[in-house]
Amino acid sequence: MYCRDTSKGRCIWCMLFADDIALIDDTRSGFNARLDIWRQTLESKGFKLSKTKTEYLECKFSDGTHDADIEVKLDAQVIPKRASYKYIGSIIQGNGEIDEDVAHHIGAGWMKWRFASGILCDKNVPLRLKGKFYRVVVQPAMLYGAECWPVKNSHLQKMRVAEMRMLRWMCGYTRRDRIKNKAIRDRVGVASVENKMWESRLRWFGHVKRRRIDAPVMRCERLAMESLRRGRGRPKKYCGEVIRHDMVLLQLTEDMTLDRRVWRSRIKVEG
């Protein structure tokens, strides 16, 4: 379960204990006990937790149901449950999917596009300059947080469609002009969003692998979920699976991450 105070946008997990916190019981009764300890700890440090604005998100790592009749409470106030919420610019879903996050960042990209439309749609501005402006202003908004996305083909297709609409609009073309996507990209000098996504994933992967063994991010990577019951069908896609596919595609090994200069040169995407 995750919890946050929406009045200040702070995640309680990030505000409190780091190294010596015990693992939380996966039942709601156990979470209530731990939440009461957090409240007391915050109050002892001068913080006050809003009982009316606090929400919680339950991440279901297995198909088992636990304590469906027990409510999560802060003191005597019942905390409402959310299926997803926005945290540091990303949409976190309780079911572990990224559909809402992808849609949110596509919308963020279009918002940046509208702000910059005076330049991107100006016929007097060279296409290459428009492409540079796009890479600096619009593309980062669309790819924010994509380093850890377990992307599926459906997500990639949505990103491709949104980006190509922007690039064609920049060039003053529509699909009726029957100009290939590759030709459009060559004119503005923008690489495909798919390639930029695996570049950002591998850049972050190399950064993590070069950290010390006792770094928090490395400790999280070694976490193992036990006593979980997986549902029927294909297992959920995880970021590690996507990264392994990228490394096989580019013929990379984990040992290459130790040399930052070599690693960056191997994963660099022009445009």
PDB file of C-alpha atoms in Angstrom:
ATOM      1  CA  MET A   1       0.000   0.000   0.000  1.00  0.00           C
ATOM      2  CA  TYR A   2       1.070   3.571  -0.678  1.00  0.00           C
ATOM      3  CA  CYS A   3      -0.153   6.630   1.128  1.00  0.00           C
ATOM      4  CA  ARG A   4       0.225  10.359   0.616  1.00  0.00           C
ATOM      5  CA  ASP A   5      -0.936  13.673   1.996  1.00  0.00           C
ATOM      6  CA  THR A   6      -2.562  15.328  -1.023  1.00  0.00           C
ATOM      7  CA  SER A   7      -2.531  18.758   0.570  1.00  0.00           C
ATOM      8  CA  LYS A   8       1.266  18.936   0.216  1.00  0.00           C
ATOM      9  CA  GLY A   9       1.871  16.241  -2.386  1.00  0.00           C
ATOM     10  CA  ARG A  10       4.205  14.353  -0.067  1.00  0.00           C
ATOM     11  CA  CYS A  11       4.495  10.596  -0.073  1.00  0.00           C
ATOM     12  CA  ILE A  12       4.759   9.284   3.477  1.00  0.00           C
ATOM     13  CA  TRP A  13       7.033   6.488   2.310  1.00  0.00           C
ATOM     14  CA  CYS A  14       9.588   9.076   1.133  1.00  0.00           C
ATOM     15  CA  MET A  15       9.299  11.252   4.233  1.00  0.00           C
ATOM     16  CA  LEU A  16       9.855   8.667   6.919  1.00  0.00           C
ATOM     17  CA  PHE A  17      12.148   5.790   7.720  1.00  0.00           C
ATOM     18  CA  ALA A  18      14.795   4.662   5.244  1.00  0.00           C
ATOM     19  CA  ASP A  19      17.026   1.793   6.394  1.00  0.00           C
ATOM     20  CA  ASP A  20      15.738   0.240   9.585  1.00  0.00           C
ATOM     21  CA  ILE A  21      11.991   0.227   8.922  1.00  0.00           C
ATOM     22  CA  ALA A  22      10.374  -3.179   9.253  1.00  0.00           C
ATOM     23  CA  LEU A  23       8.491  -4.719   6.380  1.00  0.00           C
ATOM     24  CA  ILE A  24       4.819  -3.821   6.572  1.00  0.00           C
ATOM     25  CA  ASP A  25       2.327  -6.591   7.093  1.00  0.00           C
ATOM     26  CA  ASP A  26       0.434  -7.118   3.835  1.00  0.00           C
ATOM     27  CA  THR A  27      -2.912  -7.055   5.666  1.00  0.00           C
ATOM     28  CA  ARG A  28      -4.889  -3.889   6.173  1.00  0.00           C
ATOM     29  CA  SER A  29      -4.952  -4.394   9.925  1.00  0.00           C
ATOM     30  CA  GLY A  30      -1.154  -4.514   9.918  1.00  0.00           C
ATOM     31  CA  PHE A  31      -1.053  -1.372   7.794  1.00  0.00           C
ATOM     32  CA  ASN A  32      -3.338   0.450  10.216  1.00  0.00           C
ATOM     33  CA  ALA A  33      -0.956  -0.318  13.070  1.00  0.00           C
ATOM     34  CA  ARG A  34       2.038   0.904  11.088  1.00  0.00           C
ATOM     35  CA  LEU A  35       0.167   4.007   9.908  1.00  0.00           C
ATOM     36  CA  ASP A  36      -0.547   4.956  13.508  1.00  0.00           C
ATOM     37  CA  ILE A  37       3.178   4.713  14.281  1.00  0.00           C
ATOM     38  CA  TRP A  38       3.931   6.963  11.308  1.00  0.00           C
ATOM     39  CA  ARG A  39       1.377   9.514  12.500  1.00  0.00           C
ATOM     40  CA  GLN A  40       2.900   9.610  15.967  1.00  0.00           C
ATOM     41  CA  THR A  41       6.420   9.901  14.528  1.00  0.00           C
ATOM     42  CA  LEU A  42       5.405  12.788  12.262  1.00  0.00           C
ATOM     43  CA  GLU A  43       3.707  14.634  15.101  1.00  0.00           C
ATOM     44  CA  SER A  44       6.783  14.206  17.286  1.00  0.00           C
ATOM     45  CA  LYS A  45       8.828  15.936  14.549  1.00  0.00           C
ATOM     46  CA  GLY A  46       6.412  18.849  14.213  1.00  0.00           C
ATOM     47  CA  PHE A  47       4.444  17.564  11.198  1.00  0.00           C
ATOM     48  CA  LYS A  48       0.686  17.208  11.113  1.00  0.00           C
ATOM     49  CA  LEU A  49      -0.981  14.675   8.840  1.00  0.00           C
ATOM     50  CA  SER A  50      -4.238  15.795   7.255  1.00  0.00           C
ATOM     51  CA  LYS A  51      -6.924  13.244   8.066  1.00  0.00           C
ATOM     52  CA  THR A  52      -9.360  14.540   5.436  1.00  0.00           C
ATOM     53  CA  LYS A  53      -6.921  14.875   2.519  1.00  0.00           C
ATOM     54  CA  THR A  54      -4.913  11.685   2.944  1.00  0.00           C
ATOM     55  CA  GLU A  55      -5.549   8.881   0.446  1.00  0.00           C
ATOM     56  CA  TYR A  56      -4.093   5.429  -0.083  1.00  0.00           C
ATOM     57  CA  LEU A  57      -3.337   3.174  -3.017  1.00  0.00           C
ATOM     58  CA  GLU A  58      -3.225  -0.602  -2.702  1.00  0.00           C
ATOM     59  CA  CYS A  59      -0.856  -2.404  -5.061  1.00  0.00           C
ATOM     60  CA  LYS A  60      -2.053  -5.931  -5.777  1.00  0.00           C
ATOM     61  CA  PHE A  61       1.016  -8.078  -6.322  1.00  0.00           C
ATOM     62  CA  SER A  62      -1.013 -11.301  -6.301  1.00  0.00           C
ATOM     63  CA  ASP A  63      -4.563 -12.498  -6.927  1.00  0.00           C
ATOM     64  CA  GLY A  64      -5.220 -13.157  -3.259  1.00  0.00           C
ATOM     65  CA  THR A  65      -7.742 -11.018  -1.375  1.00  0.00           C
ATOM     66  CA  HIS A  66      -6.909  -9.846   2.118  1.00  0.00           C
ATOM     67  CA  ASP A  67      -9.122  -8.246   4.747  1.00  0.00           C
ATOM     68  CA  ALA A  68     -11.752  -6.940   2.345  1.00  0.00           C
ATOM     69  CA  ASP A  69     -13.958  -5.916   5.292  1.00  0.00           C
ATOM     70  CA  ILE A  70     -11.281  -3.939   7.178  1.00  0.00           C
ATOM     71  CA  GLU A  71     -11.059  -0.210   6.519  1.00  0.00           C
ATOM     72  CA  VAL A  72      -7.836   1.753   6.492  1.00  0.00           C
ATOM     73  CA  LYS A  73      -8.037   4.450   9.151  1.00  0.00           C
ATOM     74  CA  LEU A  74      -5.906   7.324  10.341  1.00  0.00           C
ATOM     75  CA  ASP A  75      -6.761   7.676  13.989  1.00  0.00           C
ATOM     76  CA  ALA A  76     -10.580   7.431  13.683  1.00  0.00           C
ATOM     77  CA  GLN A  77     -10.856   8.887  10.160  1.00  0.00           C
ATOM     78  CA  VAL A  78     -11.477   6.418   7.302  1.00  0.00           C
ATOM     79  CA  ILE A  79      -8.988   6.961   4.457  1.00  0.00           C
ATOM     80  CA  PRO A  80     -10.459   6.772   0.926  1.00  0.00           C
ATOM     81  CA  LYS A  81      -8.933   4.304  -1.496  1.00  0.00           C
ATOM     82  CA  ARG A  82      -7.731   5.299  -4.960  1.00  0.00           C
ATOM     83  CA  ALA A  83      -7.154   3.078  -7.989  1.00  0.00           C
ATOM     84  CA  SER A  84      -4.413   5.459  -9.200  1.00  0.00           C
ATOM     85  CA  TYR A  85      -2.877   8.783  -8.310  1.00  0.00           C
ATOM     86  CA  LYS A  86      -0.373  11.299  -9.617  1.00  0.00           C
ATOM     87  CA  TYR A  87       3.025  11.413  -7.929  1.00  0.00           C
ATOM     88  CA  ILE A  88       6.031  13.483  -9.127  1.00  0.00           C
ATOM     89  CA  GLY A  89       4.580  13.853 -12.606  1.00  0.00           C
ATOM     90  CA  SER A  90       3.656  10.182 -13.111  1.00  0.00           C
ATOM     91  CA  ILE A  91       0.409   8.244 -12.749  1.00  0.00           C
ATOM     92  CA  ILE A  92       0.800   5.225 -10.459  1.00  0.00           C
ATOM     93  CA  GLN A  93      -1.825   2.492 -10.845  1.00  0.00           C
ATOM     94  CA  GLY A  94      -2.633  -0.088  -8.222  1.00  0.00           C
ATOM     95  CA  ASN A  95      -2.724  -2.910 -10.771  1.00  0.00           C
ATOM     96  CA  GLY A  96       0.847  -2.226 -11.903  1.00  0.00           C
ATOM     97  CA  GLU A  97      -0.094  -1.147 -15.442  1.00  0.00           C
ATOM     98  CA  ILE A  98       1.094   2.043 -17.163  1.00  0.00           C
ATOM     99  CA  ASP A  99      -1.842   2.794 -19.492  1.00  0.00           C
ATOM    100  CA  GLU A 100      -2.888   5.923 -17.601  1.00  0.00           C
ATOM    101  CA  ASP A 101       0.710   7.106 -17.293  1.00  0.00           C
ATOM    102  CA  VAL A 102       1.317   6.751 -21.035  1.00  0.00           C
ATOM    103  CA  ALA A 103      -1.913   8.609 -21.849  1.00  0.00           C
ATOM    104  CA  HIS A 104      -1.003  11.308 -19.322  1.00  0.00           C
ATOM    105  CA  HIS A 105       2.414  11.935 -20.849  1.00  0.00           C
ATOM    106  CA  ILE A 106       1.021  11.995 -24.378  1.00  0.00           C
ATOM    107  CA  GLY A 107      -1.363  14.689 -23.150  1.00  0.00           C
ATOM    108  CA  ALA A 108       1.558  16.521 -21.520  1.00  0.00           C
ATOM    109  CA  GLY A 109       3.405  16.415 -24.843  1.00  0.00           C
ATOM    110  CA  TRP A 110       0.434  17.916 -26.661  1.00  0.00           C
ATOM    111  CA  MET A 111       0.178  20.643 -24.032  1.00  0.00           C
ATOM    112  CA  LYS A 112       3.816  21.612 -24.621  1.00  0.00           C
ATOM    113  CA  TRP A 113       3.125  21.443 -28.350  1.00  0.00           C
ATOM    114  CA  ARG A 114       0.304  23.971 -28.058  1.00  0.00           C
ATOM    115  CA  PHE A 115       2.512  26.339 -26.054  1.00  0.00           C
ATOM    116  CA  ALA A 116       5.204  26.129 -28.755  1.00  0.00           C
ATOM    117  CA  SER A 117       2.874  26.040 -31.769  1.00  0.00           C
ATOM    118  CA  GLY A 118       3.806  29.600 -32.681  1.00  0.00           C
ATOM    119  CA  ILE A 119       7.290  28.362 -33.590  1.00  0.00           C
ATOM    120  CA  LEU A 120       6.570  24.774 -34.613  1.00  0.00           C
ATOM    121  CA  CYS A 121       3.860  25.807 -37.090  1.00  0.00           C
ATOM    122  CA  ASP A 122       5.642  28.873 -38.482  1.00  0.00           C
ATOM    123  CA  LYS A 123       6.420  28.292 -42.163  1.00  0.00           C
ATOM    124  CA  ASN A 124       9.338  30.745 -41.988  1.00  0.00           C
ATOM    125  CA  VAL A 125      11.198  28.610 -39.413  1.00  0.00           C
ATOM    126  CA  PRO A 126      13.508  25.940 -40.937  1.00  0.00           C
ATOM    127  CA  LEU A 127      12.419  22.346 -40.378  1.00  0.00           C
ATOM    128  CA  ARG A 128      15.720  21.385 -38.739  1.00  0.00           C
ATOM    129  CA  LEU A 129      15.313  24.213 -36.241  1.00  0.00           C
ATOM    130  CA  LYS A 130      11.778  23.056 -35.541  1.00  0.00           C
ATOM    131  CA  GLY A 131      13.135  19.553 -34.934  1.00  0.00           C
ATOM    132  CA  LYS A 132      15.668  20.853 -32.400  1.00  0.00           C
ATOM    133  CA  PHE A 133      12.957  22.835 -30.639  1.00  0.00           C
ATOM    134  CA  TYR A 134      10.733  19.739 -30.578  1.00  0.00           C
ATOM    135  CA  ARG A 135      13.504  17.615 -29.039  1.00  0.00           C
ATOM    136  CA  VAL A 136      14.088  20.179 -26.300  1.00  0.00           C
ATOM    137  CA  VAL A 137      10.514  21.172 -25.425  1.00  0.00           C
ATOM    138  CA  VAL A 138       7.999  18.501 -26.443  1.00  0.00           C
ATOM    139  CA  GLN A 139       9.852  15.187 -26.444  1.00  0.00           C
ATOM    140  CA  PRO A 140      11.082  15.345 -22.801  1.00  0.00           C
ATOM    141  CA  ALA A 141       7.494  15.878 -21.617  1.00  0.00           C
ATOM    142  CA  MET A 142       6.350  12.760 -23.482  1.00  0.00           C
ATOM    143  CA  LEU A 143       9.234  10.586 -22.279  1.00  0.00           C
ATOM    144  CA  TYR A 144       9.337  11.705 -18.645  1.00  0.00           C
ATOM    145  CA  GLY A 145       9.560   8.571 -16.497  1.00  0.00           C
ATOM    146  CA  ALA A 146       9.811   6.257 -19.525  1.00  0.00           C
ATOM    147  CA  GLU A 147      13.065   4.780 -18.150  1.00  0.00           C
ATOM    148  CA  CYS A 148      11.066   2.400 -15.970  1.00  0.00           C
ATOM    149  CA  TRP A 149       8.071   1.715 -18.200  1.00  0.00           C
ATOM    150  CA  PRO A 150       7.350  -1.954 -18.978  1.00  0.00           C
ATOM    151  CA  VAL A 151       6.120  -0.865 -22.400  1.00  0.00           C
ATOM    152  CA  LYS A 152       3.939  -3.020 -24.602  1.00  0.00           C
ATOM    153  CA  ASN A 153       3.343  -2.770 -28.329  1.00  0.00           C
ATOM    154  CA  SER A 154       0.053  -0.976 -27.688  1.00  0.00           C
ATOM    155  CA  HIS A 155       1.849   1.739 -25.707  1.00  0.00           C
ATOM    156  CA  LEU A 156       4.495   2.153 -28.387  1.00  0.00           C
ATOM    157  CA  GLN A 157       1.838   2.484 -31.058  1.00  0.00           C
ATOM    158  CA  LYS A 158       0.081   5.275 -29.152  1.00  0.00           C
ATOM    159  CA  MET A 159       3.374   7.133 -28.738  1.00  0.00           C
ATOM    160  CA  ARG A 160       4.255   6.715 -32.420  1.00  0.00           C
ATOM    161  CA  VAL A 161       0.865   7.985 -33.581  1.00  0.00           C
ATOM    162  CA  ALA A 162       0.996  11.057 -31.330  1.00  0.00           C
ATOM    163  CA  GLU A 163       4.546  11.949 -32.359  1.00  0.00           C
ATOM    164  CA  MET A 164       3.971  11.500 -36.087  1.00  0.00           C
ATOM    165  CA  ARG A 165       0.909  13.754 -35.940  1.00  0.00           C
ATOM    166  CA  MET A 166       3.092  16.446 -34.389  1.00  0.00           C
ATOM    167  CA  LEU A 167       5.925  16.009 -36.892  1.00  0.00           C
ATOM    168  CA  ARG A 168       3.596  16.054 -39.917  1.00  0.00           C
ATOM    169  CA  TRP A 169       1.927  19.154 -38.562  1.00  0.00           C
ATOM    170  CA  MET A 170       5.348  20.798 -38.190  1.00  0.00           C
ATOM    171  CA  CYS A 171       6.122  20.054 -41.837  1.00  0.00           C
ATOM    172  CA  GLY A 172       2.711  21.156 -43.059  1.00  0.00           C
ATOM    173  CA  TYR A 173       1.723  17.710 -44.322  1.00  0.00           C
ATOM    174  CA  THR A 174      -1.169  15.351 -43.698  1.00  0.00           C
ATOM    175  CA  ARG A 175      -1.538  11.628 -44.299  1.00  0.00           C
ATOM    176  CA  ARG A 176      -3.220  12.417 -47.612  1.00  0.00           C
ATOM    177  CA  ASP A 177       0.127  13.660 -48.930  1.00  0.00           C
ATOM    178  CA  ARG A 178       1.355  10.037 -48.679  1.00  0.00           C
ATOM    179  CA  ILE A 179       4.801  10.908 -47.396  1.00  0.00           C
ATOM    180  CA  LYS A 180       6.476   8.129 -45.427  1.00  0.00           C
ATOM    181  CA  ASN A 181       7.193   8.537 -41.726  1.00  0.00           C
ATOM    182  CA  LYS A 182      10.919   8.021 -42.281  1.00  0.00           C
ATOM    183  CA  ALA A 183      11.002  10.863 -44.796  1.00  0.00           C
ATOM    184  CA  ILE A 184       9.273  13.151 -42.315  1.00  0.00           C
ATOM    185  CA  ARG A 185      11.765  12.254 -39.593  1.00  0.00           C
ATOM    186  CA  ASP A 186      14.709  12.859 -41.912  1.00  0.00           C
ATOM    187  CA  ARG A 187      13.446  16.334 -42.770  1.00  0.00           C
ATOM    188  CA  VAL A 188      13.119  17.449 -39.149  1.00  0.00           C
ATOM    189  CA  GLY A 189      16.039  15.375 -37.808  1.00  0.00           C
ATOM    190  CA  VAL A 190      14.062  13.595 -35.077  1.00  0.00           C
ATOM    191  CA  ALA A 191      14.677   9.937 -34.188  1.00  0.00           C
ATOM    192  CA  SER A 192      11.737   7.603 -33.571  1.00  0.00           C
ATOM    193  CA  VAL A 193      10.177   7.722 -30.136  1.00  0.00           C
ATOM    194  CA  GLU A 194      10.765   3.987 -29.768  1.00  0.00           C
ATOM    195  CA  ASN A 195      14.530   4.420 -30.147  1.00  0.00           C
ATOM    196  CA  LYS A 196      14.591   7.350 -27.727  1.00  0.00           C
ATOM    197  CA  MET A 197      12.727   5.238 -25.183  1.00  0.00           C
ATOM    198  CA  TRP A 198      15.226   2.377 -25.245  1.00  0.00           C
ATOM    199  CA  GLU A 199      18.051   4.919 -25.090  1.00  0.00           C
ATOM    200  CA  SER A 200      16.624   6.427 -21.898  1.00  0.00           C
ATOM    201  CA  ARG A 201      15.979   2.954 -20.430  1.00  0.00           C
ATOM    202  CA  LEU A 202      19.530   1.779 -21.048  1.00  0.00           C
ATOM    203  CA  ARG A 203      21.023   5.064 -19.834  1.00  0.00           C
ATOM    204  CA  TRP A 204      19.180   4.670 -16.537  1.00  0.00           C
ATOM    205  CA  PHE A 205      20.088   0.961 -16.378  1.00  0.00           C
ATOM    206  CA  GLY A 206      23.775   1.832 -16.715  1.00  0.00           C
ATOM    207  CA  HIS A 207      23.449   4.503 -14.037  1.00  0.00           C
ATOM    208  CA  VAL A 208      21.914   1.979 -11.623  1.00  0.00           C
ATOM    209  CA  LYS A 209      24.525  -0.700 -12.323  1.00  0.00           C
ATOM    210  CA  ARG A 210      27.348   1.718 -11.550  1.00  0.00           C
ATOM    211  CA  ARG A 211      25.977   2.504  -8.088  1.00  0.00           C
ATOM    212  CA  ARG A 212      27.444   1.061  -4.899  1.00  0.00           C
ATOM    213  CA  ILE A 213      26.117  -2.284  -3.746  1.00  0.00           C
ATOM    214  CA  ASP A 214      24.633  -0.658  -0.612  1.00  0.00           C
ATOM    215  CA  ALA A 215      22.816   2.120  -2.514  1.00  0.00           C
ATOM    216  CA  PRO A 216      19.017   2.163  -1.910  1.00  0.00           C
ATOM    217  CA  VAL A 217      18.256   1.590  -5.589  1.00  0.00           C
ATOM    218  CA  MET A 218      20.429  -1.534  -5.593  1.00  0.00           C
ATOM    219  CA  ARG A 219      18.740  -2.822  -2.463  1.00  0.00           C
ATOM    220  CA  CYS A 220      15.333  -2.370  -4.100  1.00  0.00           C
ATOM    221  CA  GLU A 221      16.550  -4.312  -7.120  1.00  0.00           C
ATOM    222  CA  ARG A 222      17.365  -7.290  -4.890  1.00  0.00           C
ATOM    223  CA  LEU A 223      13.942  -7.381  -3.234  1.00  0.00           C
ATOM    224  CA  ALA A 224      12.143 -10.689  -3.702  1.00  0.00           C
ATOM    225  CA  MET A 225       8.373 -11.013  -3.304  1.00  0.00           C
ATOM    226  CA  GLU A 226       7.527 -14.264  -1.577  1.00  0.00           C
ATOM    227  CA  SER A 227       4.288 -16.154  -0.975  1.00  0.00           C
ATOM    228  CA  LEU A 228       2.573 -14.550  -3.937  1.00  0.00           C
ATOM    229  CA  ARG A 229       0.004 -16.325  -6.051  1.00  0.00           C
ATOM    230  CA  ARG A 230       0.126 -15.498  -9.723  1.00  0.00           C
ATOM    231  CA  GLY A 231      -3.059 -15.482 -11.757  1.00  0.00           C
ATOM    232  CA  ARG A 232      -3.721 -17.376 -14.940  1.00  0.00           C
ATOM    233  CA  GLY A 233      -2.204 -16.341 -18.235  1.00  0.00           C
ATOM    234  CA  ARG A 234       1.062 -14.669 -19.153  1.00  0.00           C
ATOM    235  CA  PRO A 235       2.988 -13.028 -16.272  1.00  0.00           C
ATOM    236  CA  LYS A 236       2.953  -9.257 -16.174  1.00  0.00           C
ATOM    237  CA  LYS A 237       5.624  -7.509 -18.181  1.00  0.00           C
ATOM    238  CA  TYR A 238       8.318  -5.853 -16.101  1.00  0.00           C
ATOM    239  CA  CYS A 239      10.946  -3.259 -16.883  1.00  0.00           C
ATOM    240  CA  GLY A 240      13.749  -5.819 -16.520  1.00  0.00           C
ATOM    241  CA  GLU A 241      12.264  -7.900 -19.303  1.00  0.00           C
ATOM    242  CA  VAL A 242      12.152  -4.876 -21.614  1.00  0.00           C
ATOM    243  CA  ILE A 243      15.770  -3.982 -20.802  1.00  0.00           C
ATOM    244  CA  ARG A 244      16.964  -7.519 -21.485  1.00  0.00           C
ATOM    245  CA  HIS A 245      15.259  -7.384 -24.882  1.00  0.00           C
ATOM    246  CA  ASP A 246      16.979  -4.055 -25.627  1.00  0.00           C
ATOM    247  CA  MET A 247      20.385  -5.450 -24.663  1.00  0.00           C
ATOM    248  CA  VAL A 248      19.946  -8.510 -26.855  1.00  0.00           C
ATOM    249  CA  LEU A 249      18.857  -6.289 -29.743  1.00  0.00           C
ATOM    250  CA  LEU A 250      21.955  -4.074 -29.405  1.00  0.00           C
ATOM    251  CA  GLN A 251      24.310  -6.929 -28.444  1.00  0.00           C
ATOM    252  CA  LEU A 252      25.179  -5.411 -25.060  1.00  0.00           C
ATOM    253  CA  THR A 253      26.289  -7.005 -21.801  1.00  0.00           C
ATOM    254  CA  GLU A 254      26.056  -5.803 -18.194  1.00  0.00           C
ATOM    255  CA  ASP A 255      29.853  -5.580 -17.934  1.00  0.00           C
ATOM    256  CA  MET A 256      29.798  -2.715 -20.441  1.00  0.00           C
ATOM    257  CA  THR A 257      27.884  -0.531 -17.974  1.00  0.00           C
ATOM    258  CA  LEU A 258      30.993  -0.171 -15.785  1.00  0.00           C
ATOM    259  CA  ASP A 259      32.654   2.040 -18.405  1.00  0.00           C
ATOM    260  CA  ARG A 260      30.328   5.031 -18.655  1.00  0.00           C
ATOM    261  CA  ARG A 261      31.919   6.465 -21.793  1.00  0.00           C
ATOM    262  CA  VAL A 262      31.731   3.192 -23.730  1.00  0.00           C
ATOM    263  CA  TRP A 263      28.175   2.499 -22.534  1.00  0.00           C
ATOM    264  CA  ARG A 264      26.900   5.932 -23.537  1.00  0.00           C
ATOM    265  CA  SER A 265      28.508   5.664 -26.966  1.00  0.00           C
ATOM    266  CA  ARG A 266      26.881   2.268 -27.582  1.00  0.00           C
ATOM    267  CA  ILE A 267      23.355   3.346 -26.666  1.00  0.00           C
ATOM    268  CA  LYS A 268      23.452   6.860 -28.178  1.00  0.00           C
ATOM    269  CA  VAL A 269      20.628   7.646 -30.624  1.00  0.00           C
ATOM    270  CA  GLU A 270      21.139  10.514 -33.027  1.00  0.00           C
ATOM    271  CA  GLY A 271      18.204  12.882 -33.319  1.00  0.00           C
TER     272      GLY A 271
END
